[in-house]
């Protein structure tokens, strides 16, 4: 390389360094011993990055960092591009009384252009799970490990979130969020530990991730006659009302309850869910695959109750391998609002080396690729 080229390379690197504010949490007093509360150090590093007029970086070196409740607010941030590189593990207090009834452990609120790469968020929820499983009525409800609220242009890649007290990751009232290469894990004795919960958001992409929320043995017990409600954990991905333009691809889901849209219809006036794509997903030892859940309309002194939610234009396509039950596809739709535009295509699922069946009630659409469709779908 010529001296002139080296000189220009030096200028480029110098320019990048000058335009990037780098903040190591250890320089602000964070201790990597897993016992010292490092919350203030993380707040200080965030404040410095937030105040930068240029792209800023927060570095978390190898080690374990204890953090109490932390809310990183970006409303007054000057920097519109904050990158957080994590090589270590962030630990919640193992004593759930420290967090008590706070809804979130780590929360990013009103931030834009935040990217998080690598590292582990450990909610240390075992103590709370034990309390809840003991039927102690004084146990807290639990806290969500990682929340993005009212935020835009978020990226997470190569991050592990585990052992949450409640939801693992919550995306709430946020837009243009990409979660890729994630590992989201909870043990079998956990309760209500949805892997990723999406609420009132749009443009969320969840890709190439491993999500398991439950115990393998308990999940498989469903095929032996134990009700699904007896299993622990929760949905790998749950999608609540008010979401649109969601893309879910390349997910390894299990154990857990599968991927769920809903429950919908809890409130009389409620935003719907639209334009959701779920593809190339492997479900292993889950109680369900992909399901849409709705609440019934409660009617007094009538013979039946039904859902007021309209479900339409849903396609189940190219679903293969095995089912834990003889009925592999079950559509139980509202008598007052039948499902319309449902497509069952190229479904090849077996149960104990036999062809599975489909069960459809009040559903309209078309079906192909099932040997025993049982006149499953009426024509639209």
PDB file of N, CA and C in Angstrom, residues 62-165:
ATOM      1  N   UNK A  62     -17.388  -8.456  28.304  1.00  0.00           N
ATOM      2  CA  UNK A  62     -17.683  -9.775  28.870  1.00  0.00           C
ATOM      3  C   UNK A  62     -17.803  -9.675  30.382  1.00  0.00           C
ATOM      4  N   UNK A  63     -18.748 -10.407  30.949  1.00  0.00           N
ATOM      5  CA  UNK A  63     -18.988 -10.413  32.386  1.00  0.00           C
ATOM      6  C   UNK A  63     -20.472 -10.409  32.678  1.00  0.00           C
ATOM      7  N   UNK A  64     -20.821 -10.401  33.959  1.00  0.00           N
ATOM      8  CA  UNK A  64     -22.214 -10.374  34.382  1.00  0.00           C
ATOM      9  C   UNK A  64     -22.493  -9.064  35.115  1.00  0.00           C
ATOM     10  N   UNK A  65     -23.560  -8.384  34.687  1.00  0.00           N
ATOM     11  CA  UNK A  65     -23.870  -7.060  35.209  1.00  0.00           C
ATOM     12  C   UNK A  65     -25.270  -7.069  35.822  1.00  0.00           C
ATOM     13  N   UNK A  66     -25.340  -6.833  37.116  1.00  0.00           N
ATOM     14  CA  UNK A  66     -26.625  -6.769  37.801  1.00  0.00           C
ATOM     15  C   UNK A  66     -27.265  -5.408  37.570  1.00  0.00           C
ATOM     16  N   UNK A  67     -28.507  -5.424  37.112  1.00  0.00           N
ATOM     17  CA  UNK A  67     -29.228  -4.184  36.841  1.00  0.00           C
ATOM     18  C   UNK A  67     -30.613  -4.278  37.467  1.00  0.00           C
ATOM     19  N   UNK A  68     -30.971  -3.276  38.248  1.00  0.00           N
ATOM     20  CA  UNK A  68     -32.338  -3.189  38.762  1.00  0.00           C
ATOM     21  C   UNK A  68     -33.226  -2.596  37.659  1.00  0.00           C
ATOM     22  N   UNK A  69     -34.426  -2.213  37.961  1.00  0.00           N
ATOM     23  CA  UNK A  69     -35.320  -1.663  36.932  1.00  0.00           C
ATOM     24  C   UNK A  69     -34.634  -0.534  36.177  1.00  0.00           C
ATOM     25  N   UNK A  70     -34.717  -0.584  34.854  1.00  0.00           N
ATOM     26  CA  UNK A  70     -34.036   0.424  34.042  1.00  0.00           C
ATOM     27  C   UNK A  70     -34.942   0.868  32.904  1.00  0.00           C
ATOM     28  N   UNK A  71     -35.230   2.166  32.843  1.00  0.00           N
ATOM     29  CA  UNK A  71     -36.034   2.746  31.765  1.00  0.00           C
ATOM     30  C   UNK A  71     -35.157   3.714  30.987  1.00  0.00           C
ATOM     31  N   UNK A  72     -34.831   3.332  29.738  1.00  0.00           N
ATOM     32  CA  UNK A  72     -33.996   4.182  28.888  1.00  0.00           C
ATOM     33  C   UNK A  72     -34.915   4.980  27.966  1.00  0.00           C
ATOM     34  N   UNK A  73     -35.041   6.257  28.263  1.00  0.00           N
ATOM     35  CA  UNK A  73     -35.969   7.121  27.539  1.00  0.00           C
ATOM     36  C   UNK A  73     -35.214   7.905  26.466  1.00  0.00           C
ATOM     37  N   UNK A  74     -35.761   7.909  25.263  1.00  0.00           N
ATOM     38  CA  UNK A  74     -35.070   8.578  24.163  1.00  0.00           C
ATOM     39  C   UNK A  74     -35.742   9.830  23.679  1.00  0.00           C
ATOM     40  N   UNK A  75     -36.688  10.348  24.441  1.00  0.00           N
ATOM     41  CA  UNK A  75     -37.476  11.490  23.982  1.00  0.00           C
ATOM     42  C   UNK A  75     -36.613  12.716  23.701  1.00  0.00           C
ATOM     43  N   UNK A  76     -35.566  12.928  24.502  1.00  0.00           N
ATOM     44  CA  UNK A  76     -34.722  14.117  24.332  1.00  0.00           C
ATOM     45  C   UNK A  76     -33.377  13.794  23.669  1.00  0.00           C
ATOM     46  N   UNK A  77     -33.243  12.584  23.132  1.00  0.00           N
ATOM     47  CA  UNK A  77     -31.964  12.197  22.533  1.00  0.00           C
ATOM     48  C   UNK A  77     -31.641  13.040  21.297  1.00  0.00           C
ATOM     49  N   UNK A  78     -30.398  13.462  21.214  1.00  0.00           N
ATOM     50  CA  UNK A  78     -29.923  14.138  20.010  1.00  0.00           C
ATOM     51  C   UNK A  78     -29.480  13.119  18.963  1.00  0.00           C
ATOM     52  N   UNK A  79     -28.821  12.062  19.420  1.00  0.00           N
ATOM     53  CA  UNK A  79     -28.348  11.027  18.503  1.00  0.00           C
ATOM     54  C   UNK A  79     -29.528  10.215  17.985  1.00  0.00           C
ATOM     55  N   UNK A  80     -29.573  10.014  16.695  1.00  0.00           N
ATOM     56  CA  UNK A  80     -30.637   9.231  16.070  1.00  0.00           C
ATOM     57  C   UNK A  80     -30.148   7.839  15.674  1.00  0.00           C
ATOM     58  N   UNK A  81     -28.964   7.475  16.144  1.00  0.00           N
ATOM     59  CA  UNK A  81     -28.411   6.150  15.844  1.00  0.00           C
ATOM     60  C   UNK A  81     -27.547   5.713  17.020  1.00  0.00           C
ATOM     61  N   UNK A  82     -28.137   4.946  17.926  1.00  0.00           N
ATOM     62  CA  UNK A  82     -27.411   4.440  19.091  1.00  0.00           C
ATOM     63  C   UNK A  82     -27.277   2.929  18.959  1.00  0.00           C
ATOM     64  N   UNK A  83     -26.043   2.444  18.966  1.00  0.00           N
ATOM     65  CA  UNK A  83     -25.768   1.016  18.858  1.00  0.00           C
ATOM     66  C   UNK A  83     -25.266   0.497  20.197  1.00  0.00           C
ATOM     67  N   UNK A  84     -25.865  -0.601  20.659  1.00  0.00           N
ATOM     68  CA  UNK A  84     -25.459  -1.221  21.925  1.00  0.00           C
ATOM     69  C   UNK A  84     -24.848  -2.586  21.610  1.00  0.00           C
ATOM     70  N   UNK A  85     -23.537  -2.717  21.824  1.00  0.00           N
ATOM     71  CA  UNK A  85     -22.839  -3.986  21.632  1.00  0.00           C
ATOM     72  C   UNK A  85     -22.676  -4.656  22.998  1.00  0.00           C
ATOM     73  N   UNK A  86     -23.239  -5.855  23.128  1.00  0.00           N
ATOM     74  CA  UNK A  86     -23.189  -6.555  24.407  1.00  0.00           C
ATOM     75  C   UNK A  86     -22.420  -7.863  24.239  1.00  0.00           C
ATOM     76  N   UNK A  87     -21.315  -7.985  24.964  1.00  0.00           N
ATOM     77  CA  UNK A  87     -20.561  -9.238  25.002  1.00  0.00           C
ATOM     78  C   UNK A  87     -20.848 -10.015  26.289  1.00  0.00           C
ATOM     79  N   UNK A  88     -21.456  -9.374  27.256  1.00  0.00           N
ATOM     80  CA  UNK A  88     -21.703  -9.996  28.544  1.00  0.00           C
ATOM     81  C   UNK A  88     -23.167 -10.334  28.762  1.00  0.00           C
ATOM     82  N   UNK A  89     -23.530 -10.515  30.040  1.00  0.00           N
ATOM     83  CA  UNK A  89     -24.884 -10.881  30.450  1.00  0.00           C
ATOM     84  C   UNK A  89     -25.430  -9.835  31.397  1.00  0.00           C
ATOM     85  N   UNK A  90     -26.646  -9.377  31.124  1.00  0.00           N
ATOM     86  CA  UNK A  90     -27.344  -8.465  32.025  1.00  0.00           C
ATOM     87  C   UNK A  90     -28.271  -9.288  32.903  1.00  0.00           C
ATOM     88  N   UNK A  91     -28.154  -9.129  34.222  1.00  0.00           N
ATOM     89  CA  UNK A  91     -28.904  -9.936  35.179  1.00  0.00           C
ATOM     90  C   UNK A  91     -29.939  -9.092  35.902  1.00  0.00           C
ATOM     91  N   UNK A  92     -31.169  -9.595  35.965  1.00  0.00           N
ATOM     92  CA  UNK A  92     -32.178  -9.003  36.848  1.00  0.00           C
ATOM     93  C   UNK A  92     -31.924  -9.508  38.265  1.00  0.00           C
ATOM     94  N   UNK A  93     -32.410  -8.824  39.293  1.00  0.00           N
ATOM     95  CA  UNK A  93     -32.260  -9.326  40.658  1.00  0.00           C
ATOM     96  C   UNK A  93     -32.941 -10.689  40.797  1.00  0.00           C
ATOM     97  N   UNK A  94     -32.273 -11.632  41.424  1.00  0.00           N
ATOM     98  CA  UNK A  94     -32.871 -12.954  41.620  1.00  0.00           C
ATOM     99  C   UNK A  94     -34.008 -12.906  42.632  1.00  0.00           C
ATOM    100  N   UNK A  95     -33.973 -11.914  43.531  1.00  0.00           N
ATOM    101  CA  UNK A  95     -35.063 -11.706  44.489  1.00  0.00           C
ATOM    102  C   UNK A  95     -36.153 -10.882  43.802  1.00  0.00           C
ATOM    103  N   UNK A  96     -37.280 -11.524  43.501  1.00  0.00           N
ATOM    104  CA  UNK A  96     -38.333 -10.830  42.757  1.00  0.00           C
ATOM    105  C   UNK A  96     -38.936  -9.673  43.527  1.00  0.00           C
ATOM    106  N   UNK A  97     -38.736  -9.610  44.842  1.00  0.00           N
ATOM    107  CA  UNK A  97     -39.276  -8.501  45.628  1.00  0.00           C
ATOM    108  C   UNK A  97     -38.564  -7.181  45.316  1.00  0.00           C
ATOM    109  N   UNK A  98     -37.359  -7.268  44.758  1.00  0.00           N
ATOM    110  CA  UNK A  98     -36.620  -6.043  44.417  1.00  0.00           C
ATOM    111  C   UNK A  98     -37.349  -5.294  43.311  1.00  0.00           C
ATOM    112  N   UNK A  99     -37.843  -6.051  42.316  1.00  0.00           N
ATOM    113  CA  UNK A  99     -38.600  -5.431  41.224  1.00  0.00           C
ATOM    114  C   UNK A  99     -40.063  -5.281  41.614  1.00  0.00           C
ATOM    115  N   UNK A 100     -40.565  -6.207  42.404  1.00  0.00           N
ATOM    116  CA  UNK A 100     -41.930  -6.202  42.913  1.00  0.00           C
ATOM    117  C   UNK A 100     -42.926  -6.177  41.761  1.00  0.00           C
ATOM    118  N   UNK A 101     -43.820  -5.196  41.719  1.00  0.00           N
ATOM    119  CA  UNK A 101     -44.895  -5.178  40.721  1.00  0.00           C
ATOM    120  C   UNK A 101     -44.616  -4.249  39.553  1.00  0.00           C
ATOM    121  N   UNK A 102     -43.368  -3.863  39.354  1.00  0.00           N
ATOM    122  CA  UNK A 102     -43.038  -3.055  38.184  1.00  0.00           C
ATOM    123  C   UNK A 102     -43.272  -3.893  36.928  1.00  0.00           C
ATOM    124  N   UNK A 103     -43.898  -3.328  35.903  1.00  0.00           N
ATOM    125  CA  UNK A 103     -44.273  -4.097  34.721  1.00  0.00           C
ATOM    126  C   UNK A 103     -43.085  -4.470  33.846  1.00  0.00           C
ATOM    127  N   UNK A 104     -41.982  -3.713  33.931  1.00  0.00           N
ATOM    128  CA  UNK A 104     -40.854  -3.940  33.038  1.00  0.00           C
ATOM    129  C   UNK A 104     -39.544  -3.950  33.820  1.00  0.00           C
ATOM    130  N   UNK A 105     -38.642  -4.839  33.392  1.00  0.00           N
ATOM    131  CA  UNK A 105     -37.289  -4.816  33.954  1.00  0.00           C
ATOM    132  C   UNK A 105     -36.440  -3.822  33.163  1.00  0.00           C
ATOM    133  N   UNK A 106     -36.235  -4.070  31.881  1.00  0.00           N
ATOM    134  CA  UNK A 106     -35.494  -3.133  31.034  1.00  0.00           C
ATOM    135  C   UNK A 106     -36.436  -2.641  29.939  1.00  0.00           C
ATOM    136  N   UNK A 107     -36.585  -1.323  29.862  1.00  0.00           N
ATOM    137  CA  UNK A 107     -37.548  -0.733  28.943  1.00  0.00           C
ATOM    138  C   UNK A 107     -36.890   0.380  28.136  1.00  0.00           C
ATOM    139  N   UNK A 108     -37.075   0.317  26.823  1.00  0.00           N
ATOM    140  CA  UNK A 108     -36.684   1.408  25.941  1.00  0.00           C
ATOM    141  C   UNK A 108     -37.960   2.123  25.507  1.00  0.00           C
ATOM    142  N   UNK A 109     -38.041   3.403  25.832  1.00  0.00           N
ATOM    143  CA  UNK A 109     -39.271   4.166  25.593  1.00  0.00           C
ATOM    144  C   UNK A 109     -38.977   5.406  24.756  1.00  0.00           C
ATOM    145  N   UNK A 110     -39.780   5.579  23.705  1.00  0.00           N
ATOM    146  CA  UNK A 110     -39.662   6.744  22.832  1.00  0.00           C
ATOM    147  C   UNK A 110     -38.256   6.867  22.254  1.00  0.00           C
ATOM    148  N   UNK A 111     -37.698   5.732  21.844  1.00  0.00           N
ATOM    149  CA  UNK A 111     -36.382   5.746  21.216  1.00  0.00           C
ATOM    150  C   UNK A 111     -36.542   5.521  19.721  1.00  0.00           C
ATOM    151  N   UNK A 112     -35.567   5.967  18.959  1.00  0.00           N
ATOM    152  CA  UNK A 112     -35.578   5.791  17.508  1.00  0.00           C
ATOM    153  C   UNK A 112     -34.153   5.519  17.037  1.00  0.00           C
ATOM    154  N   UNK A 113     -33.997   4.511  16.185  1.00  0.00           N
ATOM    155  CA  UNK A 113     -32.684   4.211  15.649  1.00  0.00           C
ATOM    156  C   UNK A 113     -31.772   3.491  16.615  1.00  0.00           C
ATOM    157  N   UNK A 114     -32.344   2.683  17.510  1.00  0.00           N
ATOM    158  CA  UNK A 114     -31.533   1.922  18.467  1.00  0.00           C
ATOM    159  C   UNK A 114     -31.302   0.512  17.929  1.00  0.00           C
ATOM    160  N   UNK A 115     -30.048   0.059  17.966  1.00  0.00           N
ATOM    161  CA  UNK A 115     -29.678  -1.290  17.533  1.00  0.00           C
ATOM    162  C   UNK A 115     -28.960  -1.993  18.678  1.00  0.00           C
ATOM    163  N   UNK A 116     -29.342  -3.250  18.940  1.00  0.00           N
ATOM    164  CA  UNK A 116     -28.717  -4.034  19.999  1.00  0.00           C
ATOM    165  C   UNK A 116     -28.156  -5.311  19.380  1.00  0.00           C
ATOM    166  N   UNK A 117     -26.855  -5.551  19.600  1.00  0.00           N
ATOM    167  CA  UNK A 117     -26.198  -6.711  19.015  1.00  0.00           C
ATOM    168  C   UNK A 117     -25.563  -7.558  20.116  1.00  0.00           C
ATOM    169  N   UNK A 118     -25.913  -8.860  20.124  1.00  0.00           N
ATOM    170  CA  UNK A 118     -25.257  -9.813  21.006  1.00  0.00           C
ATOM    171  C   UNK A 118     -25.688  -9.695  22.456  1.00  0.00           C
ATOM    172  N   UNK A 119     -25.115 -10.575  23.279  1.00  0.00           N
ATOM    173  CA  UNK A 119     -25.349 -10.525  24.710  1.00  0.00           C
ATOM    174  C   UNK A 119     -26.581 -11.287  25.151  1.00  0.00           C
ATOM    175  N   UNK A 120     -26.750 -11.340  26.485  1.00  0.00           N
ATOM    176  CA  UNK A 120     -27.852 -12.068  27.106  1.00  0.00           C
ATOM    177  C   UNK A 120     -28.568 -11.193  28.123  1.00  0.00           C
ATOM    178  N   UNK A 121     -29.901 -11.211  28.066  1.00  0.00           N
ATOM    179  CA  UNK A 121     -30.744 -10.586  29.091  1.00  0.00           C
ATOM    180  C   UNK A 121     -31.356 -11.722  29.907  1.00  0.00           C
ATOM    181  N   UNK A 122     -30.973 -11.834  31.165  1.00  0.00           N
ATOM    182  CA  UNK A 122     -31.420 -12.937  32.021  1.00  0.00           C
ATOM    183  C   UNK A 122     -32.343 -12.391  33.108  1.00  0.00           C
ATOM    184  N   UNK A 123     -33.646 -12.742  33.004  1.00  0.00           N
ATOM    185  CA  UNK A 123     -34.628 -12.237  33.962  1.00  0.00           C
ATOM    186  C   UNK A 123     -34.609 -12.925  35.302  1.00  0.00           C
ATOM    187  N   UNK A 124     -33.868 -14.025  35.447  1.00  0.00           N
ATOM    188  CA  UNK A 124     -33.752 -14.764  36.703  1.00  0.00           C
ATOM    189  C   UNK A 124     -35.112 -14.955  37.389  1.00  0.00           C
ATOM    190  N   UNK A 125     -36.048 -15.518  36.624  1.00  0.00           N
ATOM    191  CA  UNK A 125     -37.417 -15.623  37.125  1.00  0.00           C
ATOM    192  C   UNK A 125     -37.730 -16.848  37.951  1.00  0.00           C
ATOM    193  N   UNK A 126     -36.751 -17.722  38.203  1.00  0.00           N
ATOM    194  CA  UNK A 126     -37.030 -18.996  38.878  1.00  0.00           C
ATOM    195  C   UNK A 126     -37.690 -18.815  40.238  1.00  0.00           C
ATOM    196  N   UNK A 127     -37.255 -17.801  40.982  1.00  0.00           N
ATOM    197  CA  UNK A 127     -37.830 -17.575  42.308  1.00  0.00           C
ATOM    198  C   UNK A 127     -39.307 -17.242  42.242  1.00  0.00           C
ATOM    199  N   UNK A 128     -39.691 -16.389  41.300  1.00  0.00           N
ATOM    200  CA  UNK A 128     -41.102 -16.028  41.151  1.00  0.00           C
ATOM    201  C   UNK A 128     -41.917 -17.213  40.658  1.00  0.00           C
ATOM    202  N   UNK A 129     -41.375 -17.995  39.710  1.00  0.00           N
ATOM    203  CA  UNK A 129     -42.111 -19.168  39.219  1.00  0.00           C
ATOM    204  C   UNK A 129     -42.430 -20.118  40.381  1.00  0.00           C
ATOM    205  N   UNK A 130     -41.435 -20.331  41.252  1.00  0.00           N
ATOM    206  CA  UNK A 130     -41.647 -21.223  42.396  1.00  0.00           C
ATOM    207  C   UNK A 130     -42.735 -20.685  43.314  1.00  0.00           C
ATOM    208  N   UNK A 131     -42.734 -19.366  43.507  1.00  0.00           N
ATOM    209  CA  UNK A 131     -43.765 -18.743  44.344  1.00  0.00           C
ATOM    210  C   UNK A 131     -45.145 -18.941  43.724  1.00  0.00           C
ATOM    211  N   UNK A 132     -45.257 -18.688  42.424  1.00  0.00           N
ATOM    212  CA  UNK A 132     -46.548 -18.820  41.750  1.00  0.00           C
ATOM    213  C   UNK A 132     -47.028 -20.267  41.713  1.00  0.00           C
ATOM    214  N   UNK A 133     -46.123 -21.203  41.543  1.00  0.00           N
ATOM    215  CA  UNK A 133     -46.503 -22.615  41.501  1.00  0.00           C
ATOM    216  C   UNK A 133     -46.866 -23.169  42.864  1.00  0.00           C
ATOM    217  N   UNK A 134     -46.523 -22.424  43.922  1.00  0.00           N
ATOM    218  CA  UNK A 134     -46.886 -22.847  45.274  1.00  0.00           C
ATOM    219  C   UNK A 134     -48.271 -22.356  45.672  1.00  0.00           C
ATOM    220  N   UNK A 135     -48.962 -21.661  44.728  1.00  0.00           N
ATOM    221  CA  UNK A 135     -50.300 -21.103  44.969  1.00  0.00           C
ATOM    222  C   UNK A 135     -50.310 -20.033  46.056  1.00  0.00           C
ATOM    223  N   UNK A 136     -49.172 -19.397  46.243  1.00  0.00           N
ATOM    224  CA  UNK A 136     -49.082 -18.277  47.174  1.00  0.00           C
ATOM    225  C   UNK A 136     -49.770 -17.070  46.547  1.00  0.00           C
ATOM    226  N   UNK A 137     -50.836 -16.592  47.154  1.00  0.00           N
ATOM    227  CA  UNK A 137     -51.603 -15.488  46.593  1.00  0.00           C
ATOM    228  C   UNK A 137     -50.897 -14.140  46.709  1.00  0.00           C
ATOM    229  N   UNK A 138     -49.786 -14.093  47.427  1.00  0.00           N
ATOM    230  CA  UNK A 138     -49.073 -12.831  47.599  1.00  0.00           C
ATOM    231  C   UNK A 138     -47.941 -12.641  46.602  1.00  0.00           C
ATOM    232  N   UNK A 139     -47.818 -13.539  45.637  1.00  0.00           N
ATOM    233  CA  UNK A 139     -46.740 -13.420  44.641  1.00  0.00           C
ATOM    234  C   UNK A 139     -47.037 -12.257  43.692  1.00  0.00           C
ATOM    235  N   UNK A 140     -46.025 -11.502  43.300  1.00  0.00           N
ATOM    236  CA  UNK A 140     -46.237 -10.475  42.273  1.00  0.00           C
ATOM    237  C   UNK A 140     -46.657 -11.117  40.956  1.00  0.00           C
ATOM    238  N   UNK A 141     -47.229 -10.307  40.071  1.00  0.00           N
ATOM    239  CA  UNK A 141     -47.668 -10.797  38.758  1.00  0.00           C
ATOM    240  C   UNK A 141     -46.483 -11.122  37.863  1.00  0.00           C
ATOM    241  N   UNK A 142     -45.374 -10.449  38.079  1.00  0.00           N
ATOM    242  CA  UNK A 142     -44.186 -10.681  37.266  1.00  0.00           C
ATOM    243  C   UNK A 142     -43.891  -9.502  36.356  1.00  0.00           C
ATOM    244  N   UNK A 143     -42.674  -9.424  35.884  1.00  0.00           N
ATOM    245  CA  UNK A 143     -42.236  -8.308  35.054  1.00  0.00           C
ATOM    246  C   UNK A 143     -41.733  -8.802  33.709  1.00  0.00           C
ATOM    247  N   UNK A 144     -41.945  -8.025  32.671  1.00  0.00           N
ATOM    248  CA  UNK A 144     -41.444  -8.332  31.338  1.00  0.00           C
ATOM    249  C   UNK A 144     -39.952  -8.002  31.284  1.00  0.00           C
ATOM    250  N   UNK A 145     -39.168  -8.894  30.686  1.00  0.00           N
ATOM    251  CA  UNK A 145     -37.717  -8.698  30.675  1.00  0.00           C
ATOM    252  C   UNK A 145     -37.292  -7.517  29.823  1.00  0.00           C
ATOM    253  N   UNK A 146     -37.732  -7.463  28.565  1.00  0.00           N
ATOM    254  CA  UNK A 146     -37.250  -6.419  27.642  1.00  0.00           C
ATOM    255  C   UNK A 146     -38.425  -5.837  26.864  1.00  0.00           C
ATOM    256  N   UNK A 147     -38.632  -4.540  26.986  1.00  0.00           N
ATOM    257  CA  UNK A 147     -39.777  -3.876  26.368  1.00  0.00           C
ATOM    258  C   UNK A 147     -39.321  -2.720  25.481  1.00  0.00           C
ATOM    259  N   UNK A 148     -39.942  -2.641  24.296  1.00  0.00           N
ATOM    260  CA  UNK A 148     -39.813  -1.462  23.441  1.00  0.00           C
ATOM    261  C   UNK A 148     -41.190  -0.822  23.366  1.00  0.00           C
ATOM    262  N   UNK A 149     -41.293   0.400  23.844  1.00  0.00           N
ATOM    263  CA  UNK A 149     -42.590   1.074  23.888  1.00  0.00           C
ATOM    264  C   UNK A 149     -42.519   2.401  23.130  1.00  0.00           C
ATOM    265  N   UNK A 150     -43.491   2.602  22.239  1.00  0.00           N
ATOM    266  CA  UNK A 150     -43.592   3.861  21.504  1.00  0.00           C
ATOM    267  C   UNK A 150     -42.263   4.215  20.838  1.00  0.00           C
ATOM    268  N   UNK A 151     -41.695   3.239  20.151  1.00  0.00           N
ATOM    269  CA  UNK A 151     -40.368   3.404  19.563  1.00  0.00           C
ATOM    270  C   UNK A 151     -40.383   3.022  18.083  1.00  0.00           C
ATOM    271  N   UNK A 152     -39.378   3.507  17.350  1.00  0.00           N
ATOM    272  CA  UNK A 152     -39.319   3.287  15.906  1.00  0.00           C
ATOM    273  C   UNK A 152     -37.906   2.895  15.473  1.00  0.00           C
ATOM    274  N   UNK A 153     -37.844   2.150  14.363  1.00  0.00           N
ATOM    275  CA  UNK A 153     -36.562   1.811  13.735  1.00  0.00           C
ATOM    276  C   UNK A 153     -35.620   1.112  14.713  1.00  0.00           C
ATOM    277  N   UNK A 154     -36.074  -0.036  15.206  1.00  0.00           N
ATOM    278  CA  UNK A 154     -35.332  -0.809  16.197  1.00  0.00           C
ATOM    279  C   UNK A 154     -34.779  -2.072  15.540  1.00  0.00           C
ATOM    280  N   UNK A 155     -33.553  -2.423  15.874  1.00  0.00           N
ATOM    281  CA  UNK A 155     -32.943  -3.660  15.389  1.00  0.00           C
ATOM    282  C   UNK A 155     -32.331  -4.412  16.563  1.00  0.00           C
ATOM    283  N   UNK A 156     -32.625  -5.715  16.642  1.00  0.00           N
ATOM    284  CA  UNK A 156     -31.942  -6.591  17.586  1.00  0.00           C
ATOM    285  C   UNK A 156     -31.438  -7.804  16.817  1.00  0.00           C
ATOM    286  N   UNK A 157     -30.173  -8.177  17.056  1.00  0.00           N
ATOM    287  CA  UNK A 157     -29.597  -9.298  16.320  1.00  0.00           C
ATOM    288  C   UNK A 157     -28.650 -10.076  17.231  1.00  0.00           C
ATOM    289  N   UNK A 158     -28.799 -11.413  17.216  1.00  0.00           N
ATOM    290  CA  UNK A 158     -27.896 -12.260  17.981  1.00  0.00           C
ATOM    291  C   UNK A 158     -28.022 -12.113  19.479  1.00  0.00           C
ATOM    292  N   UNK A 159     -29.206 -11.743  19.955  1.00  0.00           N
ATOM    293  CA  UNK A 159     -29.446 -11.497  21.378  1.00  0.00           C
ATOM    294  C   UNK A 159     -30.173 -12.692  21.996  1.00  0.00           C
ATOM    295  N   UNK A 160     -29.794 -13.059  23.213  1.00  0.00           N
ATOM    296  CA  UNK A 160     -30.484 -14.100  23.974  1.00  0.00           C
ATOM    297  C   UNK A 160     -31.281 -13.453  25.101  1.00  0.00           C
ATOM    298  N   UNK A 161     -32.553 -13.816  25.204  1.00  0.00           N
ATOM    299  CA  UNK A 161     -33.397 -13.362  26.314  1.00  0.00           C
ATOM    300  C   UNK A 161     -33.935 -14.613  26.990  1.00  0.00           C
ATOM    301  N   UNK A 162     -33.739 -14.732  28.295  1.00  0.00           N
ATOM    302  CA  UNK A 162     -34.090 -15.989  28.958  1.00  0.00           C
ATOM    303  C   UNK A 162     -34.588 -15.765  30.385  1.00  0.00           C
ATOM    304  N   UNK A 163     -35.326 -16.761  30.862  1.00  0.00           N
ATOM    305  CA  UNK A 163     -35.746 -16.856  32.264  1.00  0.00           C
ATOM    306  C   UNK A 163     -36.518 -15.632  32.749  1.00  0.00           C
ATOM    307  N   UNK A 164     -37.377 -15.112  31.895  1.00  0.00           N
ATOM    308  CA  UNK A 164     -38.157 -13.940  32.285  1.00  0.00           C
ATOM    309  C   UNK A 164     -39.190 -14.308  33.337  1.00  0.00           C
ATOM    310  N   UNK A 165     -39.531 -13.349  34.185  1.00  0.00           N
ATOM    311  CA  UNK A 165     -40.617 -13.573  35.133  1.00  0.00           C
ATOM    312  C   UNK A 165     -41.953 -13.705  34.403  1.00  0.00           C
TER     313      UNK A 165
END
